[in-house]
mmCIF file of C-alpha atoms in Angstrom:
data_model
loop_
_atom_site.group_PDB
_atom_site.id
_atom_site.type_symbol
_atom_site.label_atom_id
_atom_site.label_comp_id
_atom_site.label_asym_id
_atom_site.label_seq_id
_atom_site.Cartn_x
_atom_site.Cartn_y
_atom_site.Cartn_z
ATOM 1 C CA MET A 195 81.847 -30.263 -0.503
ATOM 2 C CA ARG A 196 83.651 -27.572 1.461
ATOM 3 C CA PHE A 197 82.349 -26.285 4.797
ATOM 4 C CA VAL A 198 83.345 -22.944 6.248
ATOM 5 C CA MET A 199 83.572 -22.772 10.006
ATOM 6 C CA SER A 200 82.005 -19.816 11.766
ATOM 7 C CA SER A 201 81.325 -18.949 15.367
ATOM 8 C CA THR A 202 77.848 -20.488 15.057
ATOM 9 C CA GLY A 203 79.019 -23.758 13.476
ATOM 10 C CA PRO A 204 79.661 -24.996 9.948
ATOM 11 C CA GLU A 205 78.288 -22.827 7.152
ATOM 12 C CA LEU A 206 77.135 -24.326 3.864
ATOM 13 C CA PRO A 207 78.463 -22.897 0.597
ATOM 14 C CA ARG A 208 76.099 -20.478 -1.189
ATOM 15 C CA ARG A 209 75.254 -22.941 -3.984
ATOM 16 C CA THR A 210 74.308 -25.687 -1.513
ATOM 17 C CA ARG A 211 72.083 -23.278 0.422
ATOM 18 C CA ALA A 212 70.323 -22.280 -2.801
ATOM 19 C CA ILE A 213 69.765 -25.928 -3.757
ATOM 20 C CA LEU A 214 68.244 -26.656 -0.345
ATOM 21 C CA LEU A 215 66.142 -23.473 -0.313
ATOM 22 C CA VAL A 216 64.309 -24.073 -3.617
ATOM 23 C CA PRO A 217 62.439 -27.251 -2.506
ATOM 24 C CA LEU A 218 61.573 -25.603 0.811
ATOM 25 C CA LEU A 219 60.033 -22.622 -0.984
ATOM 26 C CA MET A 220 58.087 -24.962 -3.269
ATOM 27 C CA ILE A 221 56.650 -26.817 -0.261
ATOM 28 C CA VAL A 222 55.618 -23.563 1.423
ATOM 29 C CA ALA A 223 54.050 -22.264 -1.804
ATOM 30 C CA ALA A 224 52.120 -25.525 -2.226
ATOM 31 C CA CYS A 225 50.263 -25.023 1.047
ATOM 32 C CA THR A 226 46.920 -23.639 -0.025
ATOM 33 C CA SER A 227 45.210 -20.894 1.916
ATOM 34 C CA VAL A 228 43.478 -17.575 1.476
ATOM 35 C CA GLU A 229 43.498 -14.645 3.889
ATOM 36 C CA PHE A 230 40.658 -12.157 4.194
ATOM 37 C CA GLU A 231 41.091 -8.605 5.468
ATOM 38 C CA ASN A 232 39.295 -7.232 8.546
ATOM 39 C CA THR A 233 38.013 -10.588 9.787
ATOM 40 C CA ALA A 234 39.734 -10.835 13.179
ATOM 41 C CA ASP A 235 36.374 -10.343 14.930
ATOM 42 C CA ARG A 236 34.482 -12.875 12.820
ATOM 43 C CA LEU A 237 31.619 -14.823 14.324
ATOM 44 C CA PRO A 238 32.258 -18.478 15.209
ATOM 45 C CA TRP A 239 28.743 -19.466 14.085
ATOM 46 C CA SER A 240 28.001 -21.771 11.164
ATOM 47 C CA PRO A 241 25.256 -21.009 8.627
ATOM 48 C CA ARG A 242 23.108 -23.682 10.319
ATOM 49 C CA ASP A 243 23.588 -21.932 13.692
ATOM 50 C CA VAL A 244 22.546 -18.573 12.237
ATOM 51 C CA ALA A 245 19.539 -20.039 10.396
ATOM 52 C CA GLY A 246 18.287 -21.622 13.612
ATOM 53 C CA ALA A 247 19.005 -18.697 15.958
ATOM 54 C CA SER A 248 15.979 -17.326 17.779
ATOM 55 C CA GLY A 249 17.033 -13.667 17.487
ATOM 56 C CA SER A 250 18.891 -11.647 14.934
ATOM 57 C CA VAL A 251 22.586 -12.279 14.465
ATOM 58 C CA SER A 252 24.945 -9.803 12.874
ATOM 59 C CA GLY A 253 28.658 -9.524 12.367
ATOM 60 C CA THR A 254 31.467 -10.595 10.098
ATOM 61 C CA VAL A 255 31.615 -14.177 8.859
ATOM 62 C CA VAL A 256 34.119 -16.197 6.869
ATOM 63 C CA TRP A 257 32.319 -19.104 5.232
ATOM 64 C CA GLY A 258 32.723 -21.269 2.192
ATOM 65 C CA GLY A 259 31.501 -24.309 0.373
ATOM 66 C CA ARG A 260 30.070 -25.448 -2.936
ATOM 67 C CA ILE A 261 27.945 -23.167 -5.114
ATOM 68 C CA VAL A 262 24.521 -24.707 -5.788
ATOM 69 C CA ALA A 263 22.835 -21.798 -7.649
ATOM 70 C CA ILE A 264 23.727 -18.363 -9.001
ATOM 71 C CA GLU A 265 21.631 -15.459 -10.269
ATOM 72 C CA ASN A 266 22.782 -12.148 -11.700
ATOM 73 C CA LEU A 267 20.590 -9.246 -10.655
ATOM 74 C CA ARG A 268 20.548 -5.635 -11.802
ATOM 75 C CA GLU A 269 22.579 -4.502 -8.769
ATOM 76 C CA GLY A 270 24.814 -7.531 -8.196
ATOM 77 C CA THR A 271 24.995 -11.296 -8.001
ATOM 78 C CA GLU A 272 23.402 -13.707 -5.540
ATOM 79 C CA PHE A 273 24.576 -17.250 -5.141
ATOM 80 C CA GLN A 274 23.440 -20.036 -2.841
ATOM 81 C CA VAL A 275 26.223 -22.006 -1.182
ATOM 82 C CA LEU A 276 26.144 -25.420 0.456
ATOM 83 C CA ALA A 277 28.379 -24.563 3.404
ATOM 84 C CA LEU A 278 31.340 -26.723 4.375
ATOM 85 C CA PRO A 279 33.722 -26.327 7.297
ATOM 86 C CA LEU A 280 36.848 -24.313 6.502
ATOM 87 C CA ASP A 281 40.309 -25.275 7.650
ATOM 88 C CA SER A 282 42.774 -22.827 9.217
ATOM 89 C CA GLY A 283 43.670 -21.553 5.721
ATOM 90 C CA ASN A 284 39.992 -20.859 4.900
ATOM 91 C CA VAL A 285 39.901 -23.806 2.488
ATOM 92 C CA PRO A 286 36.586 -25.739 2.268
ATOM 93 C CA ASP A 287 36.827 -29.333 3.489
ATOM 94 C CA VAL A 288 35.269 -31.066 0.481
ATOM 95 C CA ASP A 289 35.078 -34.399 2.345
ATOM 96 C CA ALA A 290 33.091 -32.998 5.298
ATOM 97 C CA SER A 291 29.330 -32.964 5.789
ATOM 98 C CA SER A 292 27.446 -29.751 5.118
ATOM 99 C CA ILE A 293 27.036 -27.205 7.911
ATOM 100 C CA GLY A 294 24.025 -25.520 6.326
ATOM 101 C CA ARG A 295 23.353 -23.232 3.387
ATOM 102 C CA PHE A 296 23.517 -19.506 2.873
ATOM 103 C CA ILE A 297 22.909 -16.848 0.252
ATOM 104 C CA ALA A 298 25.849 -14.631 -0.651
ATOM 105 C CA TYR A 299 25.354 -11.271 -2.338
ATOM 106 C CA TYR A 300 28.219 -9.761 -4.328
ATOM 107 C CA PRO A 301 27.839 -6.074 -5.321
ATOM 108 C CA GLY A 302 28.846 -6.562 -8.931
ATOM 109 C CA TYR A 303 28.737 -8.964 -11.823
ATOM 110 C CA LEU A 304 30.095 -12.490 -11.387
ATOM 111 C CA GLU A 305 30.345 -14.636 -14.503
ATOM 112 C CA PRO A 306 27.935 -17.597 -14.076
ATOM 113 C CA GLU A 307 30.225 -19.870 -16.107
ATOM 114 C CA ASP A 308 33.079 -19.175 -13.682
ATOM 115 C CA TYR A 309 30.910 -19.239 -10.531
ATOM 116 C CA ALA A 310 28.938 -22.233 -11.754
ATOM 117 C CA PRO A 311 27.142 -24.744 -9.536
ATOM 118 C CA GLY A 312 29.680 -27.257 -8.311
ATOM 119 C CA ARG A 313 32.533 -24.755 -7.921
ATOM 120 C CA TYR A 314 33.974 -24.049 -4.475
ATOM 121 C CA VAL A 315 34.314 -20.620 -2.875
ATOM 122 C CA SER A 316 35.503 -19.059 0.351
ATOM 123 C CA LEU A 317 34.248 -15.616 1.267
ATOM 124 C CA ALA A 318 34.142 -12.939 3.917
ATOM 125 C CA GLY A 319 31.296 -10.513 4.541
ATOM 126 C CA ARG A 320 28.634 -9.191 6.906
ATOM 127 C CA LEU A 321 25.508 -11.039 7.906
ATOM 128 C CA ASP A 322 22.447 -9.115 6.782
ATOM 129 C CA GLY A 323 19.613 -11.141 8.286
ATOM 130 C CA ARG A 324 17.940 -14.227 6.901
ATOM 131 C CA VAL A 325 15.889 -14.756 3.778
ATOM 132 C CA GLU A 326 13.409 -17.399 2.756
ATOM 133 C CA GLY A 327 14.796 -19.912 0.340
ATOM 134 C CA SER A 328 14.099 -23.455 -0.642
ATOM 135 C CA VAL A 329 15.755 -26.764 -1.260
ATOM 136 C CA GLY A 330 13.543 -28.504 -3.760
ATOM 137 C CA GLU A 331 10.054 -27.780 -2.479
ATOM 138 C CA SER A 332 11.102 -27.436 1.172
ATOM 139 C CA PRO A 333 11.126 -23.829 2.397
ATOM 140 C CA ILE A 334 14.064 -22.889 4.642
ATOM 141 C CA LEU A 335 15.544 -19.769 6.231
ATOM 142 C CA LEU A 336 18.978 -18.941 4.877
ATOM 143 C CA PRO A 337 21.543 -16.509 6.290
ATOM 144 C CA TYR A 338 22.166 -13.621 3.878
ATOM 145 C CA VAL A 339 25.781 -12.445 3.586
ATOM 146 C CA ARG A 340 26.855 -9.229 1.859
ATOM 147 C CA THR A 341 30.274 -10.301 0.665
ATOM 148 C CA ALA A 342 33.274 -8.032 0.722
ATOM 149 C CA GLN A 343 35.781 -10.602 -0.532
ATOM 150 C CA VAL A 344 35.292 -13.805 -2.536
ATOM 151 C CA HIS A 345 37.858 -16.437 -3.459
ATOM 152 C CA LEU A 346 36.939 -18.884 -6.237
ATOM 153 C CA TRP A 347 38.888 -22.140 -6.020
ATOM 154 C CA PRO A 348 40.253 -23.833 -9.174
ATOM 155 C CA ARG A 349 38.028 -26.396 -10.875
ATOM 156 C CA ASP A 350 40.637 -29.129 -10.378
ATOM 157 C CA LEU A 351 40.669 -30.016 -6.673
ATOM 158 C CA GLY A 352 44.204 -31.353 -7.047
ATOM 159 C CA GLU A 353 45.418 -27.806 -7.709
ATOM 160 C CA TRP A 354 44.315 -26.574 -4.290
ATOM 161 C CA ASN A 355 44.337 -29.625 -2.045
ATOM 162 C CA ASN A 356 46.416 -28.647 0.965
ATOM 163 C CA ARG A 357 47.225 -32.198 1.949
ATOM 164 C CA TRP A 358 50.835 -32.832 1.027
ATOM 165 C CA SER A 359 53.403 -35.488 1.680
ATOM 166 C CA VAL A 360 57.066 -36.031 1.163
ATOM 167 C CA GLY A 361 58.357 -39.411 0.084
ATOM 168 C CA VAL A 362 61.015 -41.293 -1.796
ATOM 169 C CA GLY A 363 60.274 -44.162 -4.112
ATOM 170 C CA VAL A 364 60.057 -45.566 -7.590
ATOM 171 C CA GLY A 365 56.960 -45.230 -9.725
ATOM 172 C CA ILE A 366 56.028 -47.521 -12.574
ATOM 173 C CA ASP A 367 53.370 -46.487 -15.067
ATOM 174 C CA LEU A 368 52.079 -49.174 -17.409
#
């Protein structure tokens, strides 16, 4: 391997730089996240906080979790979400305990087979009060979010798990 000296130190040949750059780009691309527009002023409240608030709460929220029910209406689609904490990339933490439930309204048609119960979503929107809902036969108040942006996560959790590691070793598959 030939190094070229420069005023800033040794410089790697172009081919070597390209070989080193490809794995780095793959690692960066593997980090899962989703960004939502116009959410810098989002509320720090969880769905449970909003449901239990004594007064009205309004503002932008970024929430996510697992879909538990979906219904297409004439004007749009409503889906109930079991809320989970989101990480810094707005990815639901599927191993965490629930932080409440909420109803999300999307102003258009969402395919129920794609947005089926059990799928994970992250979304951004505006709180529009609370509505009465139920879990089984128990009535509860649920925050109502008019969504502006929705991200549906792949069915296979392995495709969007942002936990990654680097290692060297030998694998044997019997």
